[in-house]
Short mmCIF file of C-alpha atoms in Angstrom, two decimals:
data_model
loop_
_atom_site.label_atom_id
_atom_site.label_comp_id
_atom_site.label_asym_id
_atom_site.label_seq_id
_atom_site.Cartn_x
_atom_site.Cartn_y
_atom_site.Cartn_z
CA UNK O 1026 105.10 102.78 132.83
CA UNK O 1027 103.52 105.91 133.72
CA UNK O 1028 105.17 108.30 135.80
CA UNK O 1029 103.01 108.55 138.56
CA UNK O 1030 102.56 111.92 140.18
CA UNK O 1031 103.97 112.20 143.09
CA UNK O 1032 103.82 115.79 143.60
CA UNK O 1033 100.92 116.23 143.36
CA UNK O 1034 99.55 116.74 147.49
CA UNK O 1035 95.94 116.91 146.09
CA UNK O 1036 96.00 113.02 146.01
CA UNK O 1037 97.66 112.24 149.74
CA UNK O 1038 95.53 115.07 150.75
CA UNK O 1039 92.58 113.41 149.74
CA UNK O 1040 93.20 110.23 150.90
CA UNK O 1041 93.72 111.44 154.31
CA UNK O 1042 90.40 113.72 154.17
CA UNK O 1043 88.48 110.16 153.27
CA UNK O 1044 89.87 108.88 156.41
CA UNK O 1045 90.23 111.82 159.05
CA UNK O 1046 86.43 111.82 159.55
CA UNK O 1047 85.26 111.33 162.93
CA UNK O 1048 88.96 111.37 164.63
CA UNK O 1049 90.07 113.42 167.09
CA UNK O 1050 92.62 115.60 167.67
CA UNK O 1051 92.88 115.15 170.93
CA UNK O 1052 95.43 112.56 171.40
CA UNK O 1053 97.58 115.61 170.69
CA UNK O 1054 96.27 117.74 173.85
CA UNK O 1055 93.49 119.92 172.14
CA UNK O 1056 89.81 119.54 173.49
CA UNK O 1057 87.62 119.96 170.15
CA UNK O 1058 85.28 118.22 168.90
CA UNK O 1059 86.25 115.54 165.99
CA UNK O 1060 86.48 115.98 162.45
CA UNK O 1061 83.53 115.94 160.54
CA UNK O 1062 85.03 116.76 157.02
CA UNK O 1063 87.81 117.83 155.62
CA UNK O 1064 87.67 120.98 153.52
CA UNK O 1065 89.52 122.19 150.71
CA UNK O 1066 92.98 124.89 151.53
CA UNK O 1067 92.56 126.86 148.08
CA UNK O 1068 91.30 129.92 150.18
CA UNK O 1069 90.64 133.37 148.10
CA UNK O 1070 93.67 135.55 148.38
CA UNK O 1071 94.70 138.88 149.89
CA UNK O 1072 98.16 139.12 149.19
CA UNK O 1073 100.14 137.73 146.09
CA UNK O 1074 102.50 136.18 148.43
CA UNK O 1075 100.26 134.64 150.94
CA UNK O 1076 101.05 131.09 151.62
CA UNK O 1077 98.83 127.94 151.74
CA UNK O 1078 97.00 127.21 154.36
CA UNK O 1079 98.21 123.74 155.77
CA UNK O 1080 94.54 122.10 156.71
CA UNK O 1081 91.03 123.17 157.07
CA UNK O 1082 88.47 121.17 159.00
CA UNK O 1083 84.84 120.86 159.87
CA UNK O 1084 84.29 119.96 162.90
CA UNK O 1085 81.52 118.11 164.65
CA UNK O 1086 80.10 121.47 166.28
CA UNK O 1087 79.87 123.12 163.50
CA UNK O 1088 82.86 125.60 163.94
CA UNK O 1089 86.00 125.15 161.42
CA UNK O 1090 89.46 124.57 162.53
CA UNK O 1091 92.51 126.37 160.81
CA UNK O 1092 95.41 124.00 161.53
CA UNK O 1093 98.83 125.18 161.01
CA UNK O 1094 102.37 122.94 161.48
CA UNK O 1095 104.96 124.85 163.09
CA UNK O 1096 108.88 124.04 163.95
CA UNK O 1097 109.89 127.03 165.52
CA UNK O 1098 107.67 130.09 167.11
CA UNK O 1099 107.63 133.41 165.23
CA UNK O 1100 104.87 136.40 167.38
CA UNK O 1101 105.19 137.40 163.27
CA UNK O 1102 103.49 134.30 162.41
CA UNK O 1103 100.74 135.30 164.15
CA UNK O 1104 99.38 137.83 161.35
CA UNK O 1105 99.95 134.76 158.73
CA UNK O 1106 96.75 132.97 160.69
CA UNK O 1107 95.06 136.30 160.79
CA UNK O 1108 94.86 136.39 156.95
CA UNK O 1109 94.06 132.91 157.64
CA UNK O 1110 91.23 133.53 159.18
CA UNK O 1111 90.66 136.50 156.79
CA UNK O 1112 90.38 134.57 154.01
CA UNK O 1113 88.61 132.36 155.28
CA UNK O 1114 85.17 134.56 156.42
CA UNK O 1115 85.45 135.62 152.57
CA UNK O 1116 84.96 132.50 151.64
CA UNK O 1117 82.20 132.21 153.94
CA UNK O 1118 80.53 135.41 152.29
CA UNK O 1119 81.28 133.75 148.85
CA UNK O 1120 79.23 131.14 148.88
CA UNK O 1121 76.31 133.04 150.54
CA UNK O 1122 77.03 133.99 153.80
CA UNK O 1123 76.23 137.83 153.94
CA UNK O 1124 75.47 138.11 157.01
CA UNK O 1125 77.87 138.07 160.27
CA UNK O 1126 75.74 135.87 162.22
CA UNK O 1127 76.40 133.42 159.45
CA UNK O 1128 79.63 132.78 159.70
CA UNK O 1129 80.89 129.58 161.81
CA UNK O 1130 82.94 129.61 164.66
CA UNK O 1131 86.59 129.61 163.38
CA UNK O 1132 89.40 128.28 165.69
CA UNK O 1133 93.17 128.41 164.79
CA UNK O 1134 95.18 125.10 165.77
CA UNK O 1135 98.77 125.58 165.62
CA UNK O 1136 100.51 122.29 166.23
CA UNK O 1137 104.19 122.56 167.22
CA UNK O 1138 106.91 119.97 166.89
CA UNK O 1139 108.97 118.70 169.59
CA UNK O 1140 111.05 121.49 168.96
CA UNK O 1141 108.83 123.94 170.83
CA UNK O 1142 107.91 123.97 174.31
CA UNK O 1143 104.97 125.62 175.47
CA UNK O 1144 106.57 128.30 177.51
CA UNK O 1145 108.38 129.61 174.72
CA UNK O 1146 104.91 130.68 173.05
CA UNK O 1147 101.86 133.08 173.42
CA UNK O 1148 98.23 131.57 172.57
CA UNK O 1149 96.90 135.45 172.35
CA UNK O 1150 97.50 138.00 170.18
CA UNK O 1151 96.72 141.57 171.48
CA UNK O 1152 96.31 144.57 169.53
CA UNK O 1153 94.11 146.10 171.26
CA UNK O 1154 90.95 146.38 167.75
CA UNK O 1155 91.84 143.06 167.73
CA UNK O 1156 92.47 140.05 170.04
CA UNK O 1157 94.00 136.43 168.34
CA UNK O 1158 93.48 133.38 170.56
CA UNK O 1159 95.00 130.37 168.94
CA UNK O 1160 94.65 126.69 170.39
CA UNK O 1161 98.46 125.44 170.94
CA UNK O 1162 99.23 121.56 171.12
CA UNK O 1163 102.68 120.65 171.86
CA UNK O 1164 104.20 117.29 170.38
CA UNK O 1165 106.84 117.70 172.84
CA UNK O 1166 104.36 115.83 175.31
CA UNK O 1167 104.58 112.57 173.49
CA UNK O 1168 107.50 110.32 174.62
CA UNK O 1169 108.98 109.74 171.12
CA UNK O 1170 110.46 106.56 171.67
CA UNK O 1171 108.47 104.91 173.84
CA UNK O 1172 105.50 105.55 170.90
CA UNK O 1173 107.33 103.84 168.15
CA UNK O 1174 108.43 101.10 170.27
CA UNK O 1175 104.58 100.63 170.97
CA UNK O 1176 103.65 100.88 167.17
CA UNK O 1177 105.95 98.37 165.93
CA UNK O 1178 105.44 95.37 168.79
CA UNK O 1179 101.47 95.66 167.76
CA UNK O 1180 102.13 96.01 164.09
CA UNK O 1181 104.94 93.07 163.82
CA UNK O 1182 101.90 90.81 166.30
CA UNK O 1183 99.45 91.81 163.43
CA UNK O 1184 97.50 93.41 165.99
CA UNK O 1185 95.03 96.27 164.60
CA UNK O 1186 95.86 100.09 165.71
CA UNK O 1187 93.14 101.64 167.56
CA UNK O 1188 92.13 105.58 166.21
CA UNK O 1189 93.94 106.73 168.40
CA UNK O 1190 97.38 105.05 167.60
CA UNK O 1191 96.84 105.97 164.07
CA UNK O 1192 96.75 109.51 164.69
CA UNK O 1193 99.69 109.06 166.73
CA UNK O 1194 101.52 107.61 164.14
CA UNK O 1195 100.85 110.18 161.08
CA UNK O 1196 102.68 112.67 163.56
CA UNK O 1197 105.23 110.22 165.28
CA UNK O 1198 107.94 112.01 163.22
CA UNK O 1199 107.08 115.79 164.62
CA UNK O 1200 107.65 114.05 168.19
CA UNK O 1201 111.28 114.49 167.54
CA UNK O 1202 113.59 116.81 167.87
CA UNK O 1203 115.68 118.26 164.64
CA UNK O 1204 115.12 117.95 161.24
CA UNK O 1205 117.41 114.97 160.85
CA UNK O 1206 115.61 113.16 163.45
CA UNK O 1207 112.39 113.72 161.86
CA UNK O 1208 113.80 112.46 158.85
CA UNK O 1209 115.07 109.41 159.98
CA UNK O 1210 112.13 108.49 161.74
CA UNK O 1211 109.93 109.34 158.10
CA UNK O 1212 111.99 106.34 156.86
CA UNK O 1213 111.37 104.06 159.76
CA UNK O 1214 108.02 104.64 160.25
CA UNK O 1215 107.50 104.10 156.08
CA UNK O 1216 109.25 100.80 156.22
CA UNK O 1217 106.79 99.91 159.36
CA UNK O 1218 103.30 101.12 157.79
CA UNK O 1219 104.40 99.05 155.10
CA UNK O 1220 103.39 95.83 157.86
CA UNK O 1221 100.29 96.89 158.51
CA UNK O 1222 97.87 94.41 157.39
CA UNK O 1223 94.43 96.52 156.92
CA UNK O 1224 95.50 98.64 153.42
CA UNK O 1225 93.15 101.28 154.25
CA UNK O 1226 94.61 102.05 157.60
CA UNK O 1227 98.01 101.83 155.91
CA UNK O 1228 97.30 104.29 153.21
CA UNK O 1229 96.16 106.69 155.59
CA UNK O 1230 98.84 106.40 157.91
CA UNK O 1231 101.35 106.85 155.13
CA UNK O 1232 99.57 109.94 153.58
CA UNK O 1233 98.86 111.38 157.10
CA UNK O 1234 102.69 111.60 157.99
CA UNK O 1235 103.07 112.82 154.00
CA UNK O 1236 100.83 116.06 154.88
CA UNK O 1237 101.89 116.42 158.33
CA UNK O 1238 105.47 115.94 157.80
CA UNK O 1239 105.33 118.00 154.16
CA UNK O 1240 107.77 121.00 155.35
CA UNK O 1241 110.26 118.53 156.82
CA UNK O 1242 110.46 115.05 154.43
CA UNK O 1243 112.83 115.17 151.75
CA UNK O 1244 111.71 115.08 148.38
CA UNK O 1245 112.92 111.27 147.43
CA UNK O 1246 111.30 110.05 150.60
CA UNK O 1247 108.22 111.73 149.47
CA UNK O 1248 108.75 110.60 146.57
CA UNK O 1249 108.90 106.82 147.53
CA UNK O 1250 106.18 107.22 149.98
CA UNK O 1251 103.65 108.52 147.21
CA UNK O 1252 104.44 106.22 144.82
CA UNK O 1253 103.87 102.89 147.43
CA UNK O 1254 100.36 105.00 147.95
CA UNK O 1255 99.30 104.80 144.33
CA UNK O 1256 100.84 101.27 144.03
CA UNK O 1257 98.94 99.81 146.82
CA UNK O 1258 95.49 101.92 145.84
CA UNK O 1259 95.92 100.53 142.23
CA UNK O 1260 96.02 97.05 143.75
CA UNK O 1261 93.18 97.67 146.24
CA UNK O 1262 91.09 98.32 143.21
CA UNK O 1263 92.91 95.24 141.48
CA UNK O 1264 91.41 92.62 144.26
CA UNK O 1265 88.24 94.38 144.25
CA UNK O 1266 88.15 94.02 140.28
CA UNK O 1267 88.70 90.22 141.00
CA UNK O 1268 86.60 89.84 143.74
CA UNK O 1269 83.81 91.14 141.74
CA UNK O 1270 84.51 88.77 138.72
CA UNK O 1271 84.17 86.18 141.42
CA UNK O 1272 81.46 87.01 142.34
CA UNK O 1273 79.91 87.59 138.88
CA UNK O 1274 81.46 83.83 137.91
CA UNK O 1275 79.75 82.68 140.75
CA UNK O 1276 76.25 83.77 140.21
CA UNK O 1277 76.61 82.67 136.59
CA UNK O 1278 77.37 79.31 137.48
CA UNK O 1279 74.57 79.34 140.28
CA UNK O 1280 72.04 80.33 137.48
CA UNK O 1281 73.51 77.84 134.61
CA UNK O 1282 73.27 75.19 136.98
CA UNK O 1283 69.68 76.29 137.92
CA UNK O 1284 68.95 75.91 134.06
CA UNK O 1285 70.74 72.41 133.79
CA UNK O 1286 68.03 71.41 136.51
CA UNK O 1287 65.35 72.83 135.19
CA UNK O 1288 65.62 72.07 131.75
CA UNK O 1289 66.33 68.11 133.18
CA UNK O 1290 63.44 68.52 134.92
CA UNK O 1291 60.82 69.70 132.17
CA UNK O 1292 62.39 66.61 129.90
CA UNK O 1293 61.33 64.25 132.42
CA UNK O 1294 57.79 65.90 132.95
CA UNK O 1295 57.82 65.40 128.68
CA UNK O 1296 59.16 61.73 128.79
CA UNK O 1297 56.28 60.35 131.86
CA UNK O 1298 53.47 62.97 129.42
CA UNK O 1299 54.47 60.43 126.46
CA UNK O 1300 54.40 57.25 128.76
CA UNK O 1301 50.99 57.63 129.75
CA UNK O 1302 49.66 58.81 126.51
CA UNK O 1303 50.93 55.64 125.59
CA UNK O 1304 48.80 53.91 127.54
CA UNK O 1305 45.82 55.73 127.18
CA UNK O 1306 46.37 58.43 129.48
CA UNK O 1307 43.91 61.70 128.77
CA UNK O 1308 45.02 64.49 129.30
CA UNK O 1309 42.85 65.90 132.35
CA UNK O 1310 44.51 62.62 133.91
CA UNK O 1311 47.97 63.43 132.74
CA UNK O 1312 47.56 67.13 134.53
CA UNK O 1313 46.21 65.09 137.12
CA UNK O 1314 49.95 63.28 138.23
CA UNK O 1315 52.58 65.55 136.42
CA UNK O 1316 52.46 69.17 138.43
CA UNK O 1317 52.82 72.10 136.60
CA UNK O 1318 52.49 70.88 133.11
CA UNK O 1319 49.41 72.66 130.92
CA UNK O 1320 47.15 71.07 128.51
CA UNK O 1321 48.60 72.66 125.94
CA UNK O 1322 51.81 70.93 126.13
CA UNK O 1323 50.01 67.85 126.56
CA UNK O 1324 48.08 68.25 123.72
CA UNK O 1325 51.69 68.99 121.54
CA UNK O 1326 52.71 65.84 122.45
CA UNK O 1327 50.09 63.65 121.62
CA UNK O 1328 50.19 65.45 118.28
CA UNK O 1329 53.87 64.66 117.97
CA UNK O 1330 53.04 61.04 118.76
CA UNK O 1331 50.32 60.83 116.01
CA UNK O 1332 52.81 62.29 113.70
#
């Protein structure tokens, strides 16, 4: 069997863009508008050393939203988003913006675990040239437990999660404290995703919580969690395979028994033709009682009698 690639964040990453349209971010305590598309990270670069940028959105408004994962809260990091946002405007000009008016709103999201609480941070950044407002959520405001208990009674009833619950759940694992924690609760939430019944909802869960939980999981639980995502999308397109040979068998056998019916049909039309021929019939008579029959057929028969 082919090894699948399961390091490759391109393919969780895309999943999740398919399915992040028209959520919300606001079940984490940020008031934006919702997603309208999910754009691609590969920003152009300033410095060498610059890292990748976690998530880039579209929103509904029109503005973009930088979103950045953080564990701990560094007044340093705050010139990583302003290359961010840097390299992001060039972009902008790169594919014909050239003019400042052009450019979308831009808003940085930094999301921090449950590690941080919000009076240990600063949402502006002040140097006087230059002023940085970033738009802080805090996971710390979600009651860890209480959320997972909640998840797994409605998944174990087969109950569907609303959009709301599934955005909860790609982050249930930044809700607690301490990397080992998080880690344990990567593991129980994959074994519960595994339960839910709609597969779409379940892939996205499970490659949510890969992206959102990428600088904490451990590389065989990522490693397990991106392989059960390729399994089940090779099987989703498995069913739908068979569903559409179904489909195709059935509309076959719709049309071969249309035939069958037909074909019974015209021999009977040919069978009462030669009866009444028999007897004398002509053939303005026979068009007369058999419907949809022409002369010319007539006419072929009565030859084929004389013959």
């Amino acid at each position: 069997m082919t090894e699948i690639a399961y390091q490759n964040k391109d393919i969780t990453s895309k999943i999740l863009g398919e399915n992040l349209k028209h959520k919300s971010f606001a079940v984490y305590g940020i008031n934006v508008p919702r997603i309208c598309q999910v754009l691609p990270t590969n920003l152009p670069a300033i410095e060498a050393n610059e890292l990748r940028l976690d998530n880039l959105f579209l929103l509904e408004d029109g503005s973009l939203a930088l979103v950045d994962y953080e564990s701990d809260y560094d007044q340093a990091d705050k010139v990583k988003y302003l290359n961010y946002i840097t390299r992001t405007v060039k972009r902008c000009f790169e594919e014909g913006s050239t003019r400042a008016a052009e450019v979308p709103k831009i808003r940085m999201i930094v999301i921090y675990t449950a590690d941080i609480k919000p009076e240990k941070t600063q949402a502006i950044f002040d140097v006087g040239c230059l002023q940085l407002q970033t738009e802080e959520a805090f996971l710390s405001i979600i009651d860890s437990e209480k959320t997972e208990i909640q998840l797994e009674e409605k998944i174990k009833n087969g109950k569907p999660l609303t959009e709301e619950e599934q955005m909860k759940f790609i982050i249930l694992p930044l809700t607690y404290q301490g990397k080992e924690e998080k880690q344990k609760c990567i593991q129980r939430c994959f074994a519960l995703a595994r339960e839910v019944e709609d597969v779409k909802v379940q892939t996205f869960i499970l490659s949510g919580m890969l992206v959102f939980s990428d600088k904490v999981v451990t590389r065989e639980d990522s490693k397990r969690i991106r392989e059960w995502i390729m399994l089940t999308k090779v099987g989703q397109l498995f069913e739908e395979e068979k569903l559409e040979y179904a489909k195709k068998a059935v509309e076959e056998a719709v049309l071969e028994v249309r035939k069958e019916a037909e074909e019974a049909t015209e021999k009977e039309k040919r069978n009462t033709a030669a009866k009444l021929l028999k007897k004398g019939f002509s053939t303005a008579e026979i068009l007369e009682v058999i419907e949809g029959m022409t002369a010319e057929e007539v006419e072929k028969l009565r030859g084929a009698k004389r013959d």
